[in-house]
Coordinates of C-alpha atoms and ligand atoms in Angstrom, one line a residue:
M1 CA -15.6 -36.0 -10.0
R2 CA -19.5 -34.9 -10.4
W3 CA -20.0 -31.1 -9.1
S4 CA -22.7 -32.5 -7.9
A5 CA -20.6 -34.5 -4.7
A6 CA -17.4 -31.1 -5.0
H7 CA -17.1 -29.3 -1.7
I8 CA -16.9 -25.9 -3.9
P9 CA -18.0 -23.3 -1.9
T10 CA -18.8 -20.1 -4.7
L11 CA -19.3 -16.8 -3.8
R12 CA -21.2 -14.7 -5.3
D13 CA -19.3 -11.0 -3.6
A14 CA -15.4 -11.0 -2.8
P15 CA -15.7 -10.8 1.7
Q16 CA -14.7 -6.9 2.2
E17 CA -11.4 -8.3 3.6
A18 CA -9.6 -8.6 0.5
E19 CA -7.8 -5.8 -1.7
I20 CA -6.1 -7.7 -4.8
I21 CA -8.1 -9.7 -7.5
S22 CA -5.4 -12.7 -6.7
H23 CA -7.3 -12.8 -3.0
K24 CA -10.8 -11.9 -4.5
L25 CA -10.8 -14.1 -6.8
M26 CA -9.7 -17.3 -4.6
L27 CA -12.4 -16.4 -2.4
R28 CA -15.6 -16.1 -4.5
A29 CA -13.9 -19.3 -7.1
G30 CA -14.6 -21.2 -2.7
L31 CA -10.3 -22.6 -3.1
I32 CA -9.1 -21.1 0.4
R33 CA -10.6 -19.6 3.5
R34 CA -9.8 -17.4 6.4
L35 CA -9.5 -19.5 10.0
A36 CA -6.5 -16.1 11.8
S37 CA -4.9 -13.7 10.4
G38 CA -2.6 -14.5 7.9
I39 CA -3.5 -18.1 7.8
Y40 CA -5.6 -20.1 5.7
S41 CA -7.6 -23.2 5.0
F42 CA -6.9 -24.3 1.5
L43 CA -10.2 -26.1 0.5
P44 CA -10.6 -28.8 -2.9
M45 CA -10.1 -26.5 -5.8
G46 CA -7.1 -24.9 -4.2
W47 CA -5.2 -28.5 -2.6
K48 CA -4.9 -28.6 -6.3
A49 CA -4.1 -25.5 -7.4
V50 CA -1.4 -25.8 -4.8
L51 CA -0.5 -29.8 -5.2
K52 CA -0.3 -29.0 -8.8
F53 CA 2.2 -26.7 -8.7
Q54 CA 3.9 -29.0 -6.0
N55 CA 4.5 -31.8 -8.1
I56 CA 6.2 -29.6 -11.1
V57 CA 8.5 -28.5 -9.0
R58 CA 8.8 -32.1 -7.1
E59 CA 9.6 -33.5 -11.0
E60 CA 12.7 -30.9 -11.7
M61 CA 14.2 -30.8 -8.3
N62 CA 14.5 -34.0 -8.7
R63 CA 15.9 -34.4 -11.8
A64 CA 18.4 -31.6 -11.0
G65 CA 19.7 -34.6 -8.3
A66 CA 17.8 -32.9 -6.1
Q67 CA 16.7 -35.6 -3.4
E68 CA 13.1 -35.1 -1.0
V69 CA 13.6 -34.6 3.0
S70 CA 10.8 -33.9 5.7
L71 CA 12.2 -31.5 8.8
P72 CA 10.3 -31.1 11.8
I73 CA 8.6 -27.8 11.7
V74 CA 8.6 -27.8 15.5
Q75 CA 12.6 -27.1 16.3
P76 CA 14.8 -26.7 19.0
K77 CA 16.1 -23.0 20.5
E78 CA 19.4 -24.2 20.8
L79 CA 19.7 -25.7 17.0
W80 CA 19.3 -22.0 16.7
E81 CA 21.4 -20.4 18.7
E82 CA 24.6 -22.1 17.5
A83 CA 23.5 -20.0 14.2
G84 CA 22.9 -16.4 16.3
R85 CA 19.6 -16.7 14.5
W86 CA 17.7 -16.7 17.7
Q87 CA 18.4 -13.5 18.5
V88 CA 18.5 -12.2 15.4
Y89 CA 15.3 -12.6 13.3
G90 CA 13.7 -11.2 15.8
K91 CA 9.3 -10.8 16.6
E92 CA 9.0 -13.1 13.0
L93 CA 10.4 -15.8 14.2
G94 CA 6.9 -17.5 16.5
R95 CA 8.4 -19.2 19.2
F96 CA 6.6 -21.4 22.0
T97 CA 7.8 -22.9 25.5
D98 CA 6.8 -26.5 26.1
R99 CA 5.4 -28.3 29.7
H100 CA 9.4 -29.0 30.4
E101 CA 10.2 -24.8 30.0
H102 CA 12.0 -25.4 27.2
D103 CA 12.4 -23.5 24.8
F104 CA 11.6 -23.8 20.4
C105 CA 10.4 -21.7 17.4
L106 CA 8.3 -22.6 13.7
Q107 CA 10.7 -23.4 10.8
P108 CA 10.1 -20.2 9.2
T109 CA 13.5 -21.3 7.1
S110 CA 15.5 -24.0 8.2
E111 CA 18.6 -23.9 7.2
E112 CA 20.1 -24.8 10.8
A113 CA 17.8 -28.4 11.3
I114 CA 19.1 -29.2 7.4
T115 CA 22.7 -28.2 8.7
D116 CA 22.3 -30.6 11.5
L117 CA 20.8 -33.5 9.9
V118 CA 23.9 -32.9 7.5
R119 CA 27.0 -32.8 9.9
R120 CA 26.0 -36.0 12.1
D121 CA 26.5 -38.1 9.1
V122 CA 28.4 -36.4 6.0
K123 CA 32.2 -36.8 6.7
S124 CA 34.0 -36.9 4.1
Y125 CA 34.4 -35.0 1.1
R126 CA 33.1 -38.7 -0.8
Q127 CA 30.3 -37.8 0.3
L128 CA 29.9 -34.3 -1.9
P129 CA 28.0 -33.2 -3.3
I130 CA 24.5 -33.8 -2.1
N131 CA 21.0 -31.8 -2.5
L132 CA 18.3 -31.9 0.1
Y133 CA 14.9 -30.1 -0.2
Q134 CA 11.5 -30.2 2.1
I135 CA 8.2 -28.6 0.4
Q136 CA 6.5 -27.7 4.6
T137 CA 5.2 -25.1 5.7
K138 CA 7.2 -22.6 7.3
F139 CA 5.0 -19.3 10.1
R140 CA 6.3 -16.2 9.7
D141 CA 5.2 -14.1 12.5
E142 CA 5.2 -11.0 9.2
V143 CA 4.5 -7.5 10.4
R144 CA 1.7 -7.5 8.1
P145 CA 0.5 -10.6 6.9
R146 CA -1.8 -9.6 3.8
F147 CA -3.1 -10.7 0.2
G148 CA -4.0 -14.3 1.0
I149 CA -1.8 -16.0 0.8
M150 CA 0.8 -14.1 -0.6
R151 CA 1.3 -13.1 2.0
G152 CA 0.7 -15.7 4.9
R153 CA 1.5 -16.4 8.0
E154 CA 1.8 -20.0 7.1
F155 CA 2.8 -20.9 4.0
V156 CA 3.6 -24.0 2.0
M157 CA 7.6 -23.2 0.7
K158 CA 9.5 -25.2 -0.9
D159 CA 13.4 -25.0 0.4
A160 CA 16.2 -26.4 -1.2
Y161 CA 20.2 -26.3 0.2
S162 CA 23.1 -27.6 -1.5
F163 CA 26.0 -28.8 0.0
D164 CA 29.6 -29.4 -1.5
L165 CA 33.3 -29.0 -1.3
T166 CA 34.5 -25.6 -2.8
P167 CA 33.1 -22.3 -4.0
E168 CA 32.9 -24.3 -7.1
G169 CA 31.5 -26.8 -6.1
A170 CA 28.4 -24.5 -5.1
F171 CA 28.8 -22.3 -7.6
K172 CA 27.4 -25.8 -10.1
S173 CA 25.2 -26.6 -7.7
Y174 CA 23.9 -22.6 -7.5
E175 CA 23.2 -22.9 -11.3
A176 CA 21.5 -25.7 -11.2
M177 CA 18.6 -25.0 -9.1
R178 CA 18.6 -21.2 -11.0
A179 CA 18.0 -24.0 -14.4
A180 CA 15.9 -25.9 -12.4
Y181 CA 13.6 -22.9 -11.2
R182 CA 13.9 -21.1 -15.2
R183 CA 11.9 -25.0 -15.7
I184 CA 9.4 -25.2 -13.5
F185 CA 8.0 -21.0 -13.7
E186 CA 7.8 -21.6 -17.0
R187 CA 5.7 -24.9 -16.7
A188 CA 3.3 -23.5 -14.0
G189 CA 2.6 -20.8 -16.5
L190 CA 4.3 -18.3 -15.4
R191 CA 6.0 -14.5 -17.1
F192 CA 8.8 -13.6 -14.9
I193 CA 12.3 -12.5 -14.4
P194 CA 15.4 -13.2 -11.9
V195 CA 16.2 -10.9 -10.7
D196 CA 19.4 -9.6 -8.8
A197 CA 18.3 -9.4 -5.1
D198 CA 19.6 -8.8 -1.9
T199 CA 20.2 -11.1 0.5
G200 CA 18.3 -10.1 3.7
A201 CA 18.1 -12.1 7.3
I202 CA 19.4 -15.4 5.9
G203 CA 23.3 -14.0 5.0
G204 CA 25.4 -15.4 2.3
T205 CA 27.2 -13.3 -0.8
K206 CA 25.4 -13.7 -4.2
S207 CA 21.2 -14.3 -4.5
E208 CA 19.1 -13.7 -7.3
E209 CA 15.5 -13.8 -7.3
F210 CA 12.2 -14.6 -9.1
T211 CA 10.0 -12.1 -9.8
V212 CA 6.1 -13.1 -10.9
L213 CA 5.4 -9.7 -12.5
A214 CA 2.5 -8.2 -11.9
D215 CA 1.1 -4.7 -10.8
S216 CA -0.1 -5.6 -6.9
G217 CA 3.4 -6.7 -6.8
E218 CA 4.6 -6.1 -3.4
D219 CA 9.0 -5.6 -5.3
E220 CA 9.5 -3.2 -7.1
I221 CA 12.0 -4.3 -9.7
V222 CA 14.6 -2.1 -11.9
A223 CA 14.3 -3.7 -15.7
C224 CA 16.8 -3.4 -18.5
T225 CA 14.2 -1.8 -22.1
K226 CA 17.0 -3.7 -24.2
C227 CA 19.1 -6.9 -22.5
E228 CA 18.1 -9.1 -19.8
Y229 CA 19.7 -7.4 -16.3
G230 CA 16.9 -6.9 -13.4
A231 CA 17.6 -6.8 -10.3
N232 CA 15.5 -6.1 -7.3
Q233 CA 15.2 -1.8 -6.5
E234 CA 17.0 -2.9 -2.7
K235 CA 19.6 -4.1 -5.5
A236 CA 20.1 -2.0 -8.7
V237 CA 22.4 0.4 -9.9
G238 CA 21.1 2.4 -13.1
V239 CA 24.1 4.5 -14.7
I240 CA 23.9 9.1 -14.9
S241 CA 24.8 9.7 -17.9
D242 CA 24.4 13.1 -17.5
K243 CA 26.4 14.1 -14.5
P244 CA 27.5 18.0 -14.3
A245 CA 30.5 18.5 -15.8
A246 CA 33.6 18.8 -13.8
A247 CA 34.5 22.0 -11.9
K248 CA 37.3 24.8 -14.1
T249 CA 38.5 26.7 -12.6
G250 CA 35.9 30.0 -12.1
G251 CA 32.6 29.5 -9.7
A252 CA 34.5 30.8 -6.0
Y253 CA 34.0 28.3 -3.0
E254 CA 32.1 30.6 -0.5
K255 CA 29.2 30.9 2.1
F256 CA 26.0 33.1 1.3
A257 CA 22.8 32.9 2.6
T258 CA 19.7 31.0 2.5
P259 CA 17.6 32.7 5.3
G260 CA 14.1 30.8 5.6
L261 CA 15.0 28.3 3.1
K262 CA 14.9 24.6 4.6
T263 CA 13.6 22.8 1.5
I264 CA 16.2 21.4 -1.7
A265 CA 12.4 22.5 -4.3
Q266 CA 12.9 25.7 -2.2
L267 CA 16.8 26.0 -2.5
A268 CA 16.1 25.4 -6.5
E269 CA 13.6 28.1 -7.0
S270 CA 15.7 30.3 -5.1
Q271 CA 18.5 29.9 -7.1
K272 CA 16.6 29.3 -10.8
C273 CA 17.8 25.2 -10.9
K274 CA 16.1 22.6 -11.5
E275 CA 15.7 20.2 -7.3
G276 CA 18.4 17.4 -9.9
D277 CA 21.3 19.8 -10.3
L278 CA 21.5 20.2 -6.2
A279 CA 22.3 18.2 -3.9
K280 CA 20.8 17.3 -1.1
T281 CA 22.5 16.0 2.5
M282 CA 20.5 13.5 5.1
I283 CA 21.8 11.8 9.0
A284 CA 22.0 8.6 9.9
T285 CA 23.3 6.4 12.2
D286 CA 23.5 2.6 13.4
T287 CA 23.1 0.8 16.8
E288 CA 27.0 2.0 18.0
G289 CA 25.9 5.9 16.7
H290 CA 27.5 6.7 14.0
C291 CA 27.0 10.3 12.2
I292 CA 26.6 9.1 8.2
V293 CA 26.3 12.0 6.5
V294 CA 24.7 11.0 3.8
V295 CA 24.6 12.9 0.1
L296 CA 22.1 12.6 -2.8
R297 CA 21.0 14.3 -6.0
G298 CA 18.1 17.2 -4.8
D299 CA 16.1 14.9 -7.5
H300 CA 16.3 11.4 -5.9
E301 CA 15.2 9.4 -3.1
L302 CA 17.4 7.7 0.1
H303 CA 17.4 3.6 -0.5
E304 CA 18.1 2.9 3.3
L305 CA 17.9 -0.8 2.4
K306 CA 20.7 0.4 0.2
L307 CA 23.1 2.5 2.9
Q308 CA 22.4 0.0 4.9
T309 CA 23.5 -3.1 2.7
H310 CA 26.7 -0.7 2.4
L311 CA 27.9 0.1 5.9
S312 CA 26.9 -3.4 6.9
Q313 CA 29.7 -5.0 3.5
K314 CA 32.6 -1.6 3.8
M315 CA 32.1 -0.9 7.8
K316 CA 30.8 -4.4 9.3
W317 CA 28.0 -1.5 10.5
K318 CA 25.0 -3.6 11.5
G319 CA 21.0 -1.7 11.7
V320 CA 22.1 2.0 9.4
R321 CA 19.0 4.2 9.9
L322 CA 17.8 7.5 9.2
A323 CA 18.9 10.2 12.2
T324 CA 16.1 10.8 14.8
D325 CA 15.3 14.9 14.5
V326 CA 16.1 14.5 18.5
E327 CA 19.2 12.5 17.0
I328 CA 20.3 15.8 14.5
Q329 CA 19.9 18.3 17.8
N330 CA 22.1 16.0 20.2
W331 CA 24.6 16.2 17.9
K332 CA 23.2 20.5 17.0
L333 CA 23.8 19.9 13.3
P334 CA 20.8 21.7 11.5
K335 CA 18.3 20.3 9.4
G336 CA 17.4 22.4 7.2
S337 CA 21.4 23.4 6.1
L338 CA 23.3 20.3 5.9
G339 CA 26.8 19.2 3.6
P340 CA 29.5 17.7 3.1
A341 CA 31.5 20.3 4.0
E342 CA 33.5 21.5 6.3
F343 CA 31.5 19.3 7.8
P344 CA 31.5 19.8 12.5
V345 CA 30.9 16.7 14.1
A346 CA 34.4 14.4 13.9
G347 CA 34.6 11.1 12.9
A348 CA 32.0 11.6 10.4
T349 CA 31.6 9.4 8.5
V350 CA 30.7 10.8 4.5
V351 CA 28.3 8.5 1.5
V352 CA 27.8 10.2 -1.5
D353 CA 25.8 8.4 -3.5
D354 CA 27.3 8.0 -7.4
A355 CA 25.0 9.8 -8.9
L356 CA 26.5 12.5 -8.0
S357 CA 30.0 14.0 -9.7
L358 CA 32.3 14.1 -6.6
E359 CA 33.9 16.5 -9.7
A360 CA 31.0 18.9 -9.6
P361 CA 30.3 21.7 -8.2
Y362 CA 27.7 21.4 -6.6
I363 CA 25.5 23.8 -3.5
V364 CA 25.0 22.3 -0.4
G365 CA 24.0 23.1 3.3
A366 CA 26.6 24.9 5.8
N367 CA 25.7 23.0 8.7
E368 CA 24.7 27.0 10.0
E369 CA 21.5 27.4 10.2
G370 CA 20.2 29.6 6.7
F371 CA 23.2 29.2 5.1
H372 CA 25.1 27.2 2.1
F373 CA 28.6 27.1 0.0
R374 CA 28.1 26.7 -3.4
N375 CA 31.1 25.4 -5.0
V376 CA 31.0 23.1 -3.3
V377 CA 33.5 20.9 -4.7
F378 CA 33.1 17.4 -3.1
S379 CA 36.6 15.6 -4.1
R380 CA 38.2 19.0 -2.3
D381 CA 36.4 20.2 -0.3
A382 CA 34.5 17.6 2.0
K383 CA 36.0 14.3 3.6
V384 CA 34.3 11.3 1.1
N385 CA 35.2 7.6 3.6
H386 CA 31.9 5.9 0.6
V387 CA 30.6 6.1 -2.8
G388 CA 27.7 4.0 -4.4
T389 CA 24.3 3.0 -5.0
I390 CA 22.2 3.9 -2.1
R391 CA 19.1 5.8 -4.4
R392 CA 16.1 4.8 -5.8
V393 CA 17.1 3.5 -9.3
Q394 CA 14.8 5.6 -11.4
A395 CA 12.8 5.1 -14.8
G396 CA 14.9 6.6 -17.7
E397 CA 18.5 5.5 -16.0
R398 CA 20.9 3.6 -17.7
C399 CA 21.5 0.5 -17.7
P400 CA 24.3 -0.8 -16.3
K401 CA 24.9 -3.8 -18.6
C402 CA 24.1 -2.4 -21.5
G403 CA 23.6 1.5 -21.4
N404 CA 19.5 1.2 -22.7
A405 CA 16.9 2.5 -20.7
L406 CA 16.0 1.2 -17.7
E407 CA 12.4 0.4 -16.6
I408 CA 10.4 0.3 -13.3
K409 CA 7.9 -2.7 -12.8
R410 CA 6.2 -4.4 -10.4
G411 CA 6.1 -8.2 -9.1
I412 CA 5.4 -11.1 -6.5
E413 CA 8.9 -12.8 -5.3
V414 CA 8.3 -16.0 -5.8
G415 CA 11.1 -18.0 -5.7
H416 CA 15.0 -17.5 -4.3
V417 CA 18.7 -18.5 -4.4
F418 CA 21.2 -18.3 -2.6
Y419 CA 25.0 -18.1 -2.1
L420 CA 25.5 -19.0 0.7
G421 CA 29.0 -19.9 1.3
K422 CA 30.4 -21.3 4.7
K423 CA 27.7 -19.1 6.6
Y424 CA 25.9 -21.6 8.5
S425 CA 28.8 -24.4 8.0
E426 CA 31.6 -22.9 9.5
A427 CA 29.2 -21.2 12.4
M428 CA 27.4 -25.3 13.5
K429 CA 31.1 -26.1 12.4
A430 CA 29.4 -28.5 9.6
E431 CA 32.8 -30.3 7.9
V432 CA 34.3 -32.4 6.3
L433 CA 37.7 -34.8 6.0
G434 CA 38.6 -32.8 2.2
E435 CA 41.6 -35.3 -0.3
D436 CA 44.4 -33.7 1.8
G437 CA 42.5 -35.2 5.2
K438 CA 42.0 -31.4 6.3
L439 CA 38.3 -30.7 8.0
Q440 CA 37.5 -28.4 6.8
S441 CA 33.8 -26.8 6.0
I442 CA 31.2 -27.2 3.3
E443 CA 29.9 -25.2 1.4
M444 CA 26.9 -23.8 1.2
G445 CA 23.1 -22.8 -1.4
C446 CA 19.7 -22.2 -0.1
Y447 CA 16.7 -22.4 -2.5
G448 CA 12.9 -21.0 -1.9
I449 CA 10.3 -21.3 -3.6
G450 CA 6.9 -19.6 -2.6
V451 CA 4.5 -22.3 -3.3
T452 CA 1.3 -21.2 -3.1
R453 CA 2.4 -17.8 -2.7
T454 CA 3.7 -18.9 -6.8
I455 CA -0.7 -19.5 -6.9
A456 CA -1.8 -16.3 -5.7
A457 CA 0.3 -14.4 -8.1
S458 CA -0.5 -16.7 -10.9
I459 CA -3.7 -15.6 -10.6
E460 CA -3.0 -12.7 -10.5
Q461 CA -0.9 -12.7 -14.1
N462 CA -3.8 -15.0 -15.5
H463 CA -7.5 -13.5 -14.9
D464 CA -10.7 -11.4 -16.1
E465 CA -13.7 -11.1 -15.0
W466 CA -15.2 -13.2 -14.4
G467 CA -12.7 -14.8 -12.9
I468 CA -9.1 -16.7 -12.7
I469 CA -7.8 -18.8 -16.0
W470 CA -5.5 -21.3 -14.8
P471 CA -3.0 -22.3 -16.9
L472 CA -2.9 -26.1 -18.0
A473 CA -0.3 -26.8 -15.9
L474 CA -1.7 -25.7 -12.5
A475 CA -5.7 -25.8 -13.1
P476 CA -7.4 -27.5 -10.8
Y477 CA -9.7 -29.7 -13.1
E478 CA -9.1 -29.3 -16.9
L479 CA -11.5 -29.7 -18.1
S480 CA -15.6 -29.3 -16.7
I481 CA -17.9 -31.4 -18.6
I482 CA -21.1 -28.7 -18.2
S483 CA -24.3 -31.0 -19.1
L484 CA -27.5 -28.6 -19.6
G485 CA -31.0 -30.0 -18.3
E486 CA -31.8 -33.3 -16.7
G487 CA -32.3 -36.2 -19.6
E488 CA -30.6 -36.0 -23.3
P489 CA -28.0 -33.6 -21.8
Q490 CA -26.9 -35.5 -19.1
K491 CA -27.1 -39.0 -21.0
K492 CA -24.1 -37.6 -23.2
A493 CA -22.7 -35.3 -20.1
E494 CA -21.8 -38.9 -18.3
E495 CA -20.5 -40.7 -21.5
I496 CA -18.5 -38.7 -22.5
Y497 CA -17.0 -38.0 -18.7
K498 CA -15.9 -41.6 -18.3
T499 CA -14.9 -42.3 -21.6
C500 CA -12.0 -39.1 -20.2
L501 CA -11.4 -41.0 -17.3
D502 CA -10.3 -43.2 -18.1
A503 CA -8.3 -42.0 -20.7
G504 CA -7.1 -40.7 -17.6
I505 CA -8.3 -36.3 -17.7
D506 CA -8.6 -34.2 -14.7
V507 CA -11.9 -33.7 -15.6
I508 CA -14.8 -31.9 -13.5
W509 CA -18.9 -32.8 -14.5
D510 CA -21.2 -29.7 -13.5
D511 CA -24.2 -33.0 -13.1
R512 CA -26.1 -30.3 -11.3
S513 CA -30.0 -29.2 -11.6
L514 CA -29.1 -25.5 -12.3
S515 CA -29.3 -23.0 -14.6
P516 CA -27.8 -22.9 -17.3
G517 CA -26.3 -19.0 -16.4
V518 CA -25.5 -20.7 -13.3
K519 CA -23.2 -22.7 -14.6
L520 CA -21.6 -21.4 -16.7
K521 CA -21.1 -18.9 -14.2
D522 CA -19.8 -21.2 -12.0
S523 CA -16.8 -22.9 -14.5
D524 CA -15.6 -19.4 -15.7
L525 CA -15.1 -18.3 -12.2
V526 CA -13.1 -21.5 -10.4
G527 CA -11.0 -20.6 -14.2
I528 CA -11.2 -24.3 -15.5
P529 CA -9.3 -24.0 -19.4
Y530 CA -12.1 -26.1 -20.8
Q531 CA -15.2 -26.7 -20.9
L532 CA -17.3 -29.2 -23.3
I533 CA -20.5 -27.9 -23.6
I534 CA -23.8 -30.7 -23.6
G535 CA -27.4 -28.5 -24.2
E536 CA -30.4 -30.4 -25.7
K537 CA -30.7 -27.6 -27.8
G538 CA -27.0 -28.7 -29.7
L539 CA -28.3 -32.1 -29.4
K540 CA -30.8 -31.4 -32.4
N541 CA -28.0 -30.7 -34.4
S542 CA -26.3 -34.0 -32.7
Q543 CA -24.1 -31.4 -32.0
V544 CA -22.0 -30.1 -28.7
E545 CA -19.9 -27.0 -27.8
W546 CA -15.9 -26.8 -26.9
K547 CA -15.0 -23.5 -25.4
E548 CA -11.5 -22.2 -24.5
R549 CA -11.3 -20.4 -20.8
R550 CA -8.7 -18.5 -22.2
G551 CA -10.1 -15.9 -25.2
S552 CA -13.6 -17.4 -24.8
K553 CA -13.0 -19.1 -28.8
K554 CA -15.1 -22.2 -29.3
D555 CA -16.3 -24.7 -31.9
L556 CA -19.2 -27.0 -31.8
W557 CA -18.1 -30.5 -32.7
P558 CA -20.6 -33.7 -34.0
V559 CA -21.1 -34.9 -30.3
A560 CA -20.2 -38.3 -31.8
E561 CA -16.9 -37.5 -31.8
A562 CA -17.1 -36.0 -28.4
G563 CA -15.6 -38.3 -26.1
T564 CA -12.2 -38.9 -28.4
R565 CA -12.0 -35.5 -29.0
V566 CA -11.8 -33.5 -25.7
V567 CA -9.5 -36.2 -25.5
S568 CA -6.8 -36.0 -27.7
E569 CA -7.4 -32.4 -27.2
I570 CA -6.5 -32.3 -23.4
Q571 CA -3.9 -33.9 -24.7
S572 CA -2.1 -32.2 -27.3
R573 CA -2.6 -29.1 -24.8
R574 CA -0.7 -30.5 -22.1
R575 CA 2.1 -31.8 -24.9
E576 CA 2.7 -28.1 -25.9
N577 CA 3.0 -27.0 -22.1
R578 CA 5.0 -29.7 -21.8
I579 CA 2.9 -31.3 -19.2
P580 CA 3.8 -34.7 -18.9
S581 CA 0.8 -37.7 -19.1
Ligands
ATP601 P1 9.5 -10.7 1.6 O1 10.7 -10.2 1.0 O2 8.3 -11.6 -0.2 O3 9.5 -10.5 2.8 P2 11.3 -13.1 1.5 O4 12.9 -12.3 1.0 O5 11.5 -12.8 3.6 O6 10.6 -12.7 0.7 P3 12.8 -15.6 1.3 O7 13.5 -15.9 2.9 O8 13.3 -16.1 0.8 O9 11.4 -14.9 1.6 O10 11.9 -17.5 1.0 C1 11.5 -18.0 0.1 C2 10.0 -17.8 -0.6 O11 9.1 -18.1 0.5 C3 9.7 -16.8 -1.0 O12 10.7 -16.4 -2.8 C4 8.6 -16.1 -1.4 O13 8.2 -16.4 -2.4 C5 8.5 -17.1 0.2 N1 7.2 -16.8 1.5 C6 8.0 -15.6 2.1 N2 7.3 -15.2 2.2 C7 6.0 -15.5 2.3 C8 5.3 -15.6 3.3 N3 4.8 -14.6 3.9 N4 4.0 -15.8 2.4 C9 4.1 -15.7 1.4 N5 5.2 -17.0 1.0 C10 5.8 -16.0 1.0
MG602 MG1 10.0 -12.0 4.1

């Protein structure tokens, strides 16, 4: 491509709307433009990067035995009602009614459509296993679309779905996808970790997220400083090594006055102890109005989703959340003096975070304004129904796998693998005849990659003050030839440009009649990994300049060798990055 004929509208400054670096650089480098909130057009350079990543995804999916299909973006309500998601998905599902008053939605993901496709034609265990995928536009009416294409409303996702006869088969498919994901993100040059994750609205029982580490990431990741353990905070567990010792016989259980002390900080100060030595109590409820008593260490924070998941698994309760002040008043409970001992609401369920010891003595509220109990031992003095990790795990807690310290990092979720089991196949009657001649529901898994989000995530990890630094595998162009000045530089550049084209190098030649400063800055901004700079001064010594965008390494090459040398250089970099020629 000649730059003079290309559409690369670079901007000197980032528009106000952009908050994070990848969004700023994508706008400045002329990769994307906003059409509406969370809805973006890709310009040629941006789309080239997307296509390069799509090809990596496609190659690795095919290599893992998955087959590409294309499902409709527009899907009928009836299909979505079969698995019950028309109601559950809420406002994030984009819906519309056609001229015949039929309801439709825009695919946010496609478990229903793929299950329907498979149940129509797959009738025997002999047709299994299969894995089908698509790389397609998705729509989710996100509450807060932000950061450009990082959290868009319209975006490109690769979604794959595996169908197996048995759970063992499904786990094999899951592992194959997991391995393919590793290869995909490695080839794309990303620094990532797979982490245990909550299964969310898609459902299922086992799931892992592939997370790209970046300070701007929206996800909180708990990772071990030594071993491979990593988990999204939604799912993370930590081991507390300094739980208080079990109660000895001394220290009587008694009520004492704590007038005016409403917060844990005030109570700790009055008792001359640390907040972490105390237990704090909160009230939660669910869609059916259960009274849930939640007990945590004084210095810990509740993770509402973990509580929700815990009670949905153990009790099948839905929509668990912290109770409002009004709900707490309706139970006649004093907000500043709550505790699990002698709890006054009949039938309440007590959930204790596992950072607390059930055998140690704690101070807790007496459920009476201005009073607390001391020496409350939960195993003796409270009716504890559930113990689990419902807190936000903190840095310094111990790794559940190896016992070393955990740390907290920020990450961007770029991929997600789920073992679904029979959630969709049972609801939608996707059945096959087994070897024994009996009908059985198919075992499923689903596997997503945020294709457009990955491009943004890559820029979050690869940039400097001058602009984007593309990893070779995603770079819109591998090489930019920059001719400075008309005449001889232009002539030499054209020669080398043609040599590169003939050798299959993805090259752009900046042939514009602009100042060297502007041209060099543009190449840096759009982040082409390698540059060949041809100027009059250098040519006087029969030299051209080779520059690597990352690390700004420079070299002078004899002009006579430049064509062949640049081709072999790029080819060898491809091999290092395992990019097929
Ligand atoms: P998040 O927690 O970030 O909302 P999710 O759990 O809803 O993601 P999945 O349903 O697992 O996401 O979708 C598969 C992949 O699609 C995600 O791993 C992510 O990379 C991508 N993705 C999800 N939502 C968006 C979005 N709004 N914009 C861009 N990519 C997205
Ligand atoms: Mg989401």
